[in-house]
Amino acid sequence: MSPSYDVVVIGLGGMGGAAAHHLSARGARVLGLERFGPVHSRGSSHGGSRITRQSYFEDPAYVPLLLRAYELYEDLARATGREIALLCGGVMVGRPESRTVAGSLRSAERWDLPHEMLDAKEIRRRFPTLTPDDDEVALYESRAGLLRPENTVAAHLQLATRQGAALHFEEPVLRWEPYRDGVRVHTAENTYTADHLVICPGAWAPRLLADVGVPVTVERQVMYWFQPRGGTGRFVPERHPVYIWEDAAGVQVYGFPAIDGPEGGAKVAFFRKGRVTTPETIDRTVHDDEVTAMAEHMARCVPDLPGTFLKAATCMYSTTPDEHFVIARHPVHPESVTVACGFSGHGFKFVPVVGEILADLALTGSTAHPIGLFDPARLAAAPARDSSERGARP
């Protein structure tokens, strides 16, 4: 007889791990299935740091979710003793009319979030590592900072296990199907039945969720670590903020303080300057010309940063056409399946609250959180950015 559960969760990265925790905390019998090992580096929940912020330039509708996520960061840290968030402050830099600055200000004003507007002279005075042009400004947010992605994933998995969830690693899902009043999930090792299925596939969304009708493009992104000229002393969190910086051409970069000791360097990356790929064909090698392009870009705005290149790593964005998430009951199987995908390169800061939302949807069919922006119906008629990314469920 197939093992039976209340809920099966496919994918135990950031979102799936959080869902397994919140579901099991409510007493559900949970099975989590992950194709790789725990806290792996093959998807999108790795890299040592992720920016968190509340003055959200993407859309003010995200802010209530961020406020709840901040509460859940604290809960997670207390429950596990792990470092989850470091709120060292952050600046959103660019020309006043840029999306980065104007959008951040719009959210801050809409939700009355504490913030300051800094001109170029004040940016240079307060953060000497940064050298903006005279016509650039910044929104400074003291509650911005960074998250530790590996710690966050590990903490959710730790709590889920403690609460009785069965978590199976190195067990990829082959297929799933409706079965009686629930679902049946097939892996190479076994077949499982459940009342409900939660699918958090990350970059595997174009295949595992082909029948949702959501066009998701998978993009290869690169993260870089440099040892600043003169060492990391001026780049520690007490002196150097997280930042997102948009230039006159609309190119955004983001960066962090040095958080892993004198030899760890400081991390930086382009935001949305990736190449279309698939999880199976992604080029994991970072090439010399990519390092050079990153260093040359940073030399203008953070001139001491590209001192010595230390290392680089790849990850994947799973991007929807409007760059908003998909979180909803499955449009074809609403009674038995919930989906979360298309986090478009800015989802990790929402991990704990997405886990809470997924538990709501799976167990009750609705949530009090505002998720109307994430309804997949808005994308049903939108073309995929690259049709080669679509495919049948393996």
Short mmCIF file of C-alpha atoms in Angstrom, two decimals:
data_model
loop_
_atom_site.label_atom_id
_atom_site.label_comp_id
_atom_site.label_asym_id
_atom_site.label_seq_id
_atom_site.Cartn_x
_atom_site.Cartn_y
_atom_site.Cartn_z
CA MET A 1 0.00 0.00 0.00
CA SER A 2 1.28 3.47 -0.87
CA PRO A 3 2.32 5.59 2.13
CA SER A 4 -0.32 8.28 2.70
CA TYR A 5 0.08 11.81 4.03
CA ASP A 6 -2.01 14.90 4.56
CA VAL A 7 0.32 16.97 2.37
CA VAL A 8 3.23 16.17 0.06
CA VAL A 9 5.62 19.05 -0.67
CA ILE A 10 7.68 18.83 -3.86
CA GLY A 11 10.90 20.82 -3.56
CA LEU A 12 12.64 21.58 -0.26
CA GLY A 13 14.53 24.74 -1.14
CA GLY A 14 13.55 28.08 0.33
CA MET A 15 9.80 28.01 -0.31
CA GLY A 16 9.23 24.28 0.03
CA GLY A 17 11.23 24.01 3.23
CA ALA A 18 9.23 26.87 4.74
CA ALA A 19 5.99 25.22 3.65
CA ALA A 20 7.02 21.91 5.24
CA HIS A 21 7.71 23.74 8.50
CA HIS A 22 4.45 25.68 8.62
CA LEU A 23 2.37 22.67 7.59
CA SER A 24 3.92 20.34 10.15
CA ALA A 25 3.68 23.03 12.85
CA ARG A 26 -0.10 22.90 12.37
CA GLY A 27 -0.18 19.17 12.90
CA ALA A 28 -0.34 18.02 9.28
CA ARG A 29 1.31 14.73 8.32
CA VAL A 30 3.88 16.04 5.82
CA LEU A 31 6.17 14.36 3.31
CA GLY A 32 8.81 16.53 1.64
CA LEU A 33 10.53 15.35 -1.55
CA GLU A 34 13.75 16.91 -2.87
CA ARG A 35 15.77 15.85 -5.91
CA PHE A 36 19.09 16.92 -4.33
CA GLY A 37 20.49 16.88 -0.81
CA PRO A 38 19.47 19.28 1.96
CA VAL A 39 20.55 22.92 1.55
CA HIS A 40 22.05 22.33 -1.88
CA SER A 41 23.59 24.81 -4.34
CA ARG A 42 21.93 23.62 -7.54
CA GLY A 43 18.94 25.96 -7.50
CA SER A 44 18.25 29.45 -6.15
CA SER A 45 18.56 29.26 -2.35
CA HIS A 46 22.30 29.59 -1.87
CA GLY A 47 25.13 32.11 -2.14
CA GLY A 48 25.70 33.16 1.47
CA SER A 49 23.51 36.27 1.44
CA ARG A 50 20.32 37.76 0.05
CA ILE A 51 19.13 41.36 0.39
CA THR A 52 16.04 42.05 2.45
CA ARG A 53 14.24 45.41 2.40
CA GLN A 54 10.81 46.87 3.04
CA SER A 55 10.72 49.98 0.80
CA TYR A 56 9.92 47.75 -2.12
CA PHE A 57 10.36 49.27 -5.57
CA GLU A 58 8.72 46.33 -7.34
CA ASP A 59 5.24 47.18 -6.01
CA PRO A 60 3.83 48.58 -2.74
CA ALA A 61 1.52 45.53 -2.59
CA TYR A 62 4.48 43.46 -1.36
CA VAL A 63 5.05 45.51 1.79
CA PRO A 64 2.50 43.81 4.10
CA LEU A 65 4.08 40.46 3.26
CA LEU A 66 7.53 41.85 4.03
CA LEU A 67 6.40 43.16 7.40
CA ARG A 68 5.15 39.67 8.27
CA ALA A 69 8.32 38.07 6.90
CA TYR A 70 10.43 40.19 9.26
CA GLU A 71 8.43 38.88 12.22
CA LEU A 72 8.95 35.32 11.02
CA TYR A 73 12.73 35.85 10.57
CA GLU A 74 12.90 36.63 14.27
CA ASP A 75 10.78 33.62 15.18
CA LEU A 76 12.98 31.35 13.08
CA ALA A 77 16.20 32.64 14.64
CA ARG A 78 14.84 32.21 18.16
CA ALA A 79 13.55 28.71 17.49
CA THR A 80 16.77 27.39 15.95
CA GLY A 81 19.62 29.57 17.27
CA ARG A 82 20.77 30.26 13.71
CA GLU A 83 21.71 33.63 12.24
CA ILE A 84 18.91 34.42 9.79
CA ALA A 85 18.87 38.21 9.26
CA LEU A 86 21.46 40.95 9.69
CA LEU A 87 19.80 44.37 9.42
CA CYS A 88 22.80 46.54 8.61
CA GLY A 89 20.88 49.17 6.62
CA GLY A 90 20.59 49.58 2.87
CA VAL A 91 20.59 52.20 0.14
CA MET A 92 18.63 52.18 -3.10
CA VAL A 93 20.73 54.35 -5.42
CA GLY A 94 20.07 55.96 -8.79
CA ARG A 95 18.65 59.04 -10.40
CA PRO A 96 15.51 60.36 -8.68
CA GLU A 97 13.25 59.13 -11.48
CA SER A 98 14.78 55.64 -11.65
CA ARG A 99 12.62 52.66 -10.77
CA THR A 100 14.97 51.75 -7.94
CA VAL A 101 14.67 55.12 -6.21
CA ALA A 102 11.19 56.29 -7.21
CA GLY A 103 9.63 52.87 -6.64
CA SER A 104 11.26 52.49 -3.24
CA LEU A 105 10.08 55.95 -2.21
CA ARG A 106 6.55 55.15 -3.37
CA SER A 107 6.38 52.08 -1.12
CA ALA A 108 7.97 53.88 1.82
CA GLU A 109 5.46 56.70 1.61
CA ARG A 110 2.48 54.42 0.94
CA TRP A 111 3.17 52.37 4.08
CA ASP A 112 4.79 55.07 6.22
CA LEU A 113 8.07 53.17 6.46
CA PRO A 114 11.03 54.85 8.18
CA HIS A 115 13.45 56.11 5.53
CA GLU A 116 15.75 58.95 4.56
CA MET A 117 16.49 60.52 1.19
CA LEU A 118 20.19 61.24 0.67
CA ASP A 119 21.82 63.38 -2.02
CA ALA A 120 25.13 62.35 -3.56
CA LYS A 121 27.20 64.38 -1.11
CA GLU A 122 25.48 62.81 1.88
CA ILE A 123 25.84 59.31 0.43
CA ARG A 124 29.60 59.83 0.10
CA ARG A 125 29.87 61.26 3.61
CA ARG A 126 27.97 58.47 5.33
CA PHE A 127 29.22 55.61 3.19
CA PRO A 128 32.72 56.47 1.89
CA THR A 129 32.94 53.19 -0.03
CA LEU A 130 30.22 54.48 -2.41
CA THR A 131 30.93 57.13 -5.08
CA PRO A 132 27.67 58.23 -6.73
CA ASP A 133 27.51 60.81 -9.50
CA ASP A 134 26.36 64.28 -8.49
CA ASP A 135 22.88 63.71 -9.97
CA GLU A 136 22.31 60.42 -8.13
CA VAL A 137 20.40 60.08 -4.88
CA ALA A 138 19.53 57.25 -2.50
CA LEU A 139 16.73 56.07 -0.30
CA TYR A 140 18.28 54.84 2.93
CA GLU A 141 16.39 52.26 4.98
CA SER A 142 17.78 51.29 8.37
CA ARG A 143 15.66 48.10 8.43
CA ALA A 144 17.20 46.79 5.22
CA GLY A 145 19.96 44.23 5.40
CA LEU A 146 20.73 40.67 4.45
CA LEU A 147 19.48 37.17 4.97
CA ARG A 148 21.55 34.00 5.24
CA PRO A 149 19.87 31.70 2.68
CA GLU A 150 21.56 28.46 3.64
CA ASN A 151 20.82 29.06 7.33
CA THR A 152 17.22 29.93 6.53
CA VAL A 153 16.63 26.76 4.52
CA ALA A 154 18.40 24.62 7.13
CA ALA A 155 16.37 26.19 9.93
CA HIS A 156 13.04 25.45 8.25
CA LEU A 157 14.09 21.87 7.55
CA GLN A 158 15.28 21.50 11.14
CA LEU A 159 11.93 22.64 12.50
CA ALA A 160 9.94 20.54 10.04
CA THR A 161 11.84 17.42 11.09
CA ARG A 162 11.43 18.28 14.76
CA GLN A 163 7.69 18.62 14.19
CA GLY A 164 7.41 15.18 12.59
CA ALA A 165 7.68 15.85 8.86
CA ALA A 166 9.26 13.09 6.77
CA LEU A 167 11.85 14.73 4.50
CA HIS A 168 13.28 12.60 1.68
CA PHE A 169 16.36 13.89 -0.13
CA GLU A 170 17.91 12.60 -3.35
CA GLU A 171 14.42 11.44 -4.36
CA PRO A 172 13.25 13.35 -7.45
CA VAL A 173 9.60 13.28 -8.40
CA LEU A 174 8.89 11.54 -11.69
CA ARG A 175 5.25 12.56 -12.01
CA TRP A 176 2.08 13.28 -10.07
CA GLU A 177 -1.59 12.84 -10.86
CA PRO A 178 -5.04 13.35 -9.31
CA TYR A 179 -6.08 10.29 -7.33
CA ARG A 180 -9.48 9.82 -5.70
CA ASP A 181 -9.99 12.96 -3.58
CA GLY A 182 -6.29 13.86 -3.53
CA VAL A 183 -3.10 13.17 -5.42
CA ARG A 184 -0.65 10.39 -6.11
CA VAL A 185 3.07 11.20 -6.41
CA HIS A 186 5.56 8.86 -8.09
CA THR A 187 9.30 8.80 -7.46
CA ALA A 188 11.89 6.21 -8.47
CA GLU A 189 11.72 4.81 -4.93
CA ASN A 190 8.01 4.77 -4.16
CA THR A 191 4.49 6.01 -4.84
CA TYR A 192 2.79 8.23 -2.26
CA THR A 193 -0.76 9.44 -1.82
CA ALA A 194 -1.89 12.60 -0.10
CA ASP A 195 -4.93 14.76 0.42
CA HIS A 196 -3.02 17.73 -0.97
CA LEU A 197 0.12 18.52 -2.95
CA VAL A 198 2.26 21.66 -2.64
CA ILE A 199 4.64 22.22 -5.56
CA CYS A 200 7.63 24.55 -5.05
CA PRO A 201 9.74 23.62 -8.09
CA GLY A 202 12.04 26.64 -8.46
CA ALA A 203 13.77 26.50 -11.83
CA TRP A 204 11.98 23.23 -12.63
CA ALA A 205 8.64 25.08 -12.89
CA PRO A 206 8.47 25.07 -16.71
CA ARG A 207 8.32 21.26 -16.60
CA LEU A 208 6.61 20.39 -13.32
CA LEU A 209 3.96 23.08 -13.80
CA ALA A 210 3.48 23.07 -17.56
CA ASP A 211 -0.28 22.62 -17.14
CA VAL A 212 -0.67 25.76 -15.03
CA GLY A 213 -0.36 27.93 -18.11
CA VAL A 214 2.25 30.19 -16.53
CA PRO A 215 5.15 31.21 -18.80
CA VAL A 216 8.32 31.01 -16.69
CA THR A 217 11.74 31.77 -18.12
CA VAL A 218 14.78 30.30 -16.36
CA GLU A 219 17.86 32.52 -16.39
CA ARG A 220 21.46 31.84 -15.39
CA GLN A 221 22.78 34.44 -12.97
CA VAL A 222 26.26 34.90 -11.53
CA MET A 223 27.32 36.07 -8.06
CA TYR A 224 30.86 37.42 -7.53
CA TRP A 225 33.08 37.90 -4.49
CA PHE A 226 35.97 40.40 -4.52
CA GLN A 227 38.61 41.26 -1.96
CA PRO A 228 38.46 45.08 -1.81
CA ARG A 229 41.59 47.12 -2.21
CA GLY A 230 42.92 47.77 1.27
CA GLY A 231 41.05 44.79 2.71
CA THR A 232 37.56 44.42 4.11
CA GLY A 233 37.86 46.89 7.00
CA ARG A 234 35.75 49.59 5.33
CA PHE A 235 33.31 46.98 4.00
CA VAL A 236 32.13 45.47 7.27
CA PRO A 237 28.37 45.72 8.02
CA GLU A 238 28.87 48.55 10.52
CA ARG A 239 30.32 50.76 7.75
CA HIS A 240 29.09 49.47 4.40
CA PRO A 241 25.36 48.88 3.66
CA VAL A 242 23.60 46.54 1.31
CA TYR A 243 22.71 48.36 -1.89
CA ILE A 244 20.84 48.20 -5.16
CA TRP A 245 22.23 50.67 -7.69
CA GLU A 246 20.60 51.56 -10.99
CA ASP A 247 22.64 53.43 -13.59
CA ALA A 248 21.40 55.83 -16.27
CA ALA A 249 20.88 52.93 -18.71
CA GLY A 250 18.64 51.09 -16.24
CA VAL A 251 21.24 48.41 -15.36
CA GLN A 252 20.99 47.38 -11.72
CA VAL A 253 23.70 45.90 -9.54
CA TYR A 254 23.38 44.82 -5.94
CA GLY A 255 25.95 44.23 -3.26
CA PHE A 256 26.69 43.38 0.35
CA PRO A 257 29.13 44.13 3.12
CA ALA A 258 31.92 41.70 3.89
CA ILE A 259 30.29 39.23 6.30
CA ASP A 260 32.54 36.17 6.27
CA GLY A 261 35.74 37.47 7.79
CA PRO A 262 38.80 39.23 6.34
CA GLU A 263 39.31 36.64 3.60
CA GLY A 264 35.67 36.27 2.59
CA GLY A 265 35.48 39.39 0.46
CA ALA A 266 32.35 41.33 -0.49
CA LYS A 267 29.67 39.98 -2.80
CA VAL A 268 28.17 41.77 -5.80
CA ALA A 269 26.08 40.82 -8.82
CA PHE A 270 24.08 42.19 -11.72
CA PHE A 271 20.32 42.10 -11.22
CA ARG A 272 18.48 40.72 -14.26
CA LYS A 273 21.42 40.42 -16.60
CA GLY A 274 21.30 36.69 -17.09
CA ARG A 275 21.11 34.23 -19.94
CA VAL A 276 18.19 31.91 -20.68
CA THR A 277 18.97 28.34 -19.65
CA THR A 278 17.46 25.20 -18.15
CA PRO A 279 18.40 23.42 -14.93
CA GLU A 280 19.85 20.60 -17.03
CA THR A 281 21.94 22.77 -19.39
CA ILE A 282 23.07 25.66 -17.18
CA ASP A 283 26.73 26.59 -17.61
CA ARG A 284 28.19 26.40 -14.10
CA THR A 285 31.55 27.80 -15.22
CA VAL A 286 32.04 31.54 -14.69
CA HIS A 287 34.17 32.95 -17.49
CA ASP A 288 36.92 35.57 -17.43
CA ASP A 289 34.97 38.05 -19.54
CA GLU A 290 32.08 37.89 -17.05
CA VAL A 291 34.40 38.69 -14.15
CA THR A 292 35.93 41.55 -16.12
CA ALA A 293 32.52 43.03 -16.95
CA MET A 294 31.46 42.91 -13.30
CA ALA A 295 34.70 44.49 -12.09
CA GLU A 296 34.57 47.27 -14.68
CA HIS A 297 30.99 48.14 -13.78
CA MET A 298 31.74 48.27 -10.05
CA ALA A 299 34.87 50.39 -10.53
CA ARG A 300 32.69 53.44 -11.15
CA CYS A 301 30.37 53.23 -8.16
CA VAL A 302 32.36 51.24 -5.55
CA PRO A 303 35.92 51.80 -6.79
CA ASP A 304 37.70 49.89 -4.01
CA LEU A 305 35.59 46.77 -4.43
CA PRO A 306 37.08 45.08 -7.52
CA GLY A 307 40.50 44.75 -5.95
CA THR A 308 41.09 41.00 -6.24
CA PHE A 309 38.63 38.50 -7.65
CA LEU A 310 38.06 35.66 -5.19
CA LYS A 311 35.32 33.42 -6.53
CA ALA A 312 31.99 33.27 -8.33
CA ALA A 313 28.95 31.02 -8.34
CA THR A 314 25.89 30.55 -10.51
CA CYS A 315 22.25 30.42 -9.55
CA MET A 316 18.95 30.58 -11.43
CA TYR A 317 16.10 33.05 -11.61
CA SER A 318 12.67 31.71 -12.59
CA THR A 319 11.02 34.76 -14.08
CA THR A 320 7.44 35.52 -15.05
CA PRO A 321 6.64 38.09 -17.76
CA ASP A 322 5.62 40.75 -15.22
CA GLU A 323 8.26 39.67 -12.66
CA HIS A 324 5.61 39.00 -10.00
CA PHE A 325 5.22 35.68 -8.21
CA VAL A 326 2.75 32.85 -8.74
CA ILE A 327 1.19 31.64 -5.48
CA ALA A 328 -2.23 30.02 -5.72
CA ARG A 329 -4.30 26.88 -5.81
CA HIS A 330 -3.63 25.06 -9.08
CA PRO A 331 -6.06 26.37 -11.73
CA VAL A 332 -6.77 22.88 -13.08
CA HIS A 333 -6.69 20.98 -9.76
CA PRO A 334 -7.71 23.61 -7.19
CA GLU A 335 -9.01 21.16 -4.60
CA SER A 336 -5.84 19.12 -4.33
CA VAL A 337 -2.81 21.13 -5.51
CA THR A 338 -1.19 24.43 -4.49
CA VAL A 339 1.68 25.99 -6.45
CA ALA A 340 4.42 28.54 -5.74
CA CYS A 341 6.81 29.51 -8.51
CA GLY A 342 8.14 32.33 -10.67
CA PHE A 343 9.85 34.25 -7.88
CA SER A 344 11.74 36.23 -10.51
CA GLY A 345 14.97 36.90 -8.64
CA HIS A 346 13.42 38.76 -5.71
CA GLY A 347 11.58 36.06 -3.78
CA PHE A 348 13.93 34.82 -1.10
CA LYS A 349 13.17 37.60 1.38
CA PHE A 350 9.57 36.32 1.42
CA VAL A 351 10.44 32.69 2.19
CA PRO A 352 8.93 32.44 5.70
CA VAL A 353 5.69 34.22 4.83
CA VAL A 354 5.31 32.22 1.61
CA GLY A 355 5.57 29.08 3.72
CA GLU A 356 2.79 30.41 5.92
CA ILE A 357 0.64 31.26 2.89
CA LEU A 358 1.16 27.82 1.35
CA ALA A 359 0.11 26.16 4.59
CA ASP A 360 -3.03 28.32 4.61
CA LEU A 361 -3.91 27.44 1.03
CA ALA A 362 -3.19 23.73 1.38
CA LEU A 363 -5.11 23.25 4.62
CA THR A 364 -7.98 25.74 4.30
CA GLY A 365 -8.11 26.82 0.65
CA SER A 366 -7.59 30.52 1.40
CA THR A 367 -5.29 32.93 3.20
CA ALA A 368 -5.68 36.27 4.96
CA HIS A 369 -2.47 37.48 3.35
CA PRO A 370 -2.88 39.75 0.28
CA ILE A 371 -1.89 37.54 -2.66
CA GLY A 372 -4.14 38.79 -5.45
CA LEU A 373 -1.10 40.05 -7.35
CA PHE A 374 0.13 36.45 -7.62
CA ASP A 375 -2.91 34.89 -9.29
CA PRO A 376 -1.68 32.81 -12.28
CA ALA A 377 -4.76 33.81 -14.28
CA ARG A 378 -3.10 37.16 -15.01
CA LEU A 379 -0.44 35.31 -17.06
CA ALA A 380 -2.57 32.70 -18.80
CA ALA A 381 -2.50 34.51 -22.13
CA ALA A 382 1.07 35.79 -21.86
CA PRO A 383 3.71 34.24 -24.18
CA ALA A 384 6.71 32.52 -22.63
CA ARG A 385 9.92 34.49 -23.01
CA ASP A 386 11.52 31.43 -24.57
CA SER A 387 9.32 28.59 -25.74
CA SER A 388 12.21 26.12 -25.51
CA GLU A 389 11.88 26.31 -21.72
CA ARG A 390 8.43 24.70 -21.81
CA GLY A 391 8.04 20.96 -21.63
CA ALA A 392 5.96 18.07 -20.40
CA ARG A 393 6.31 17.01 -16.82
CA PRO A 394 9.15 14.46 -16.66
#
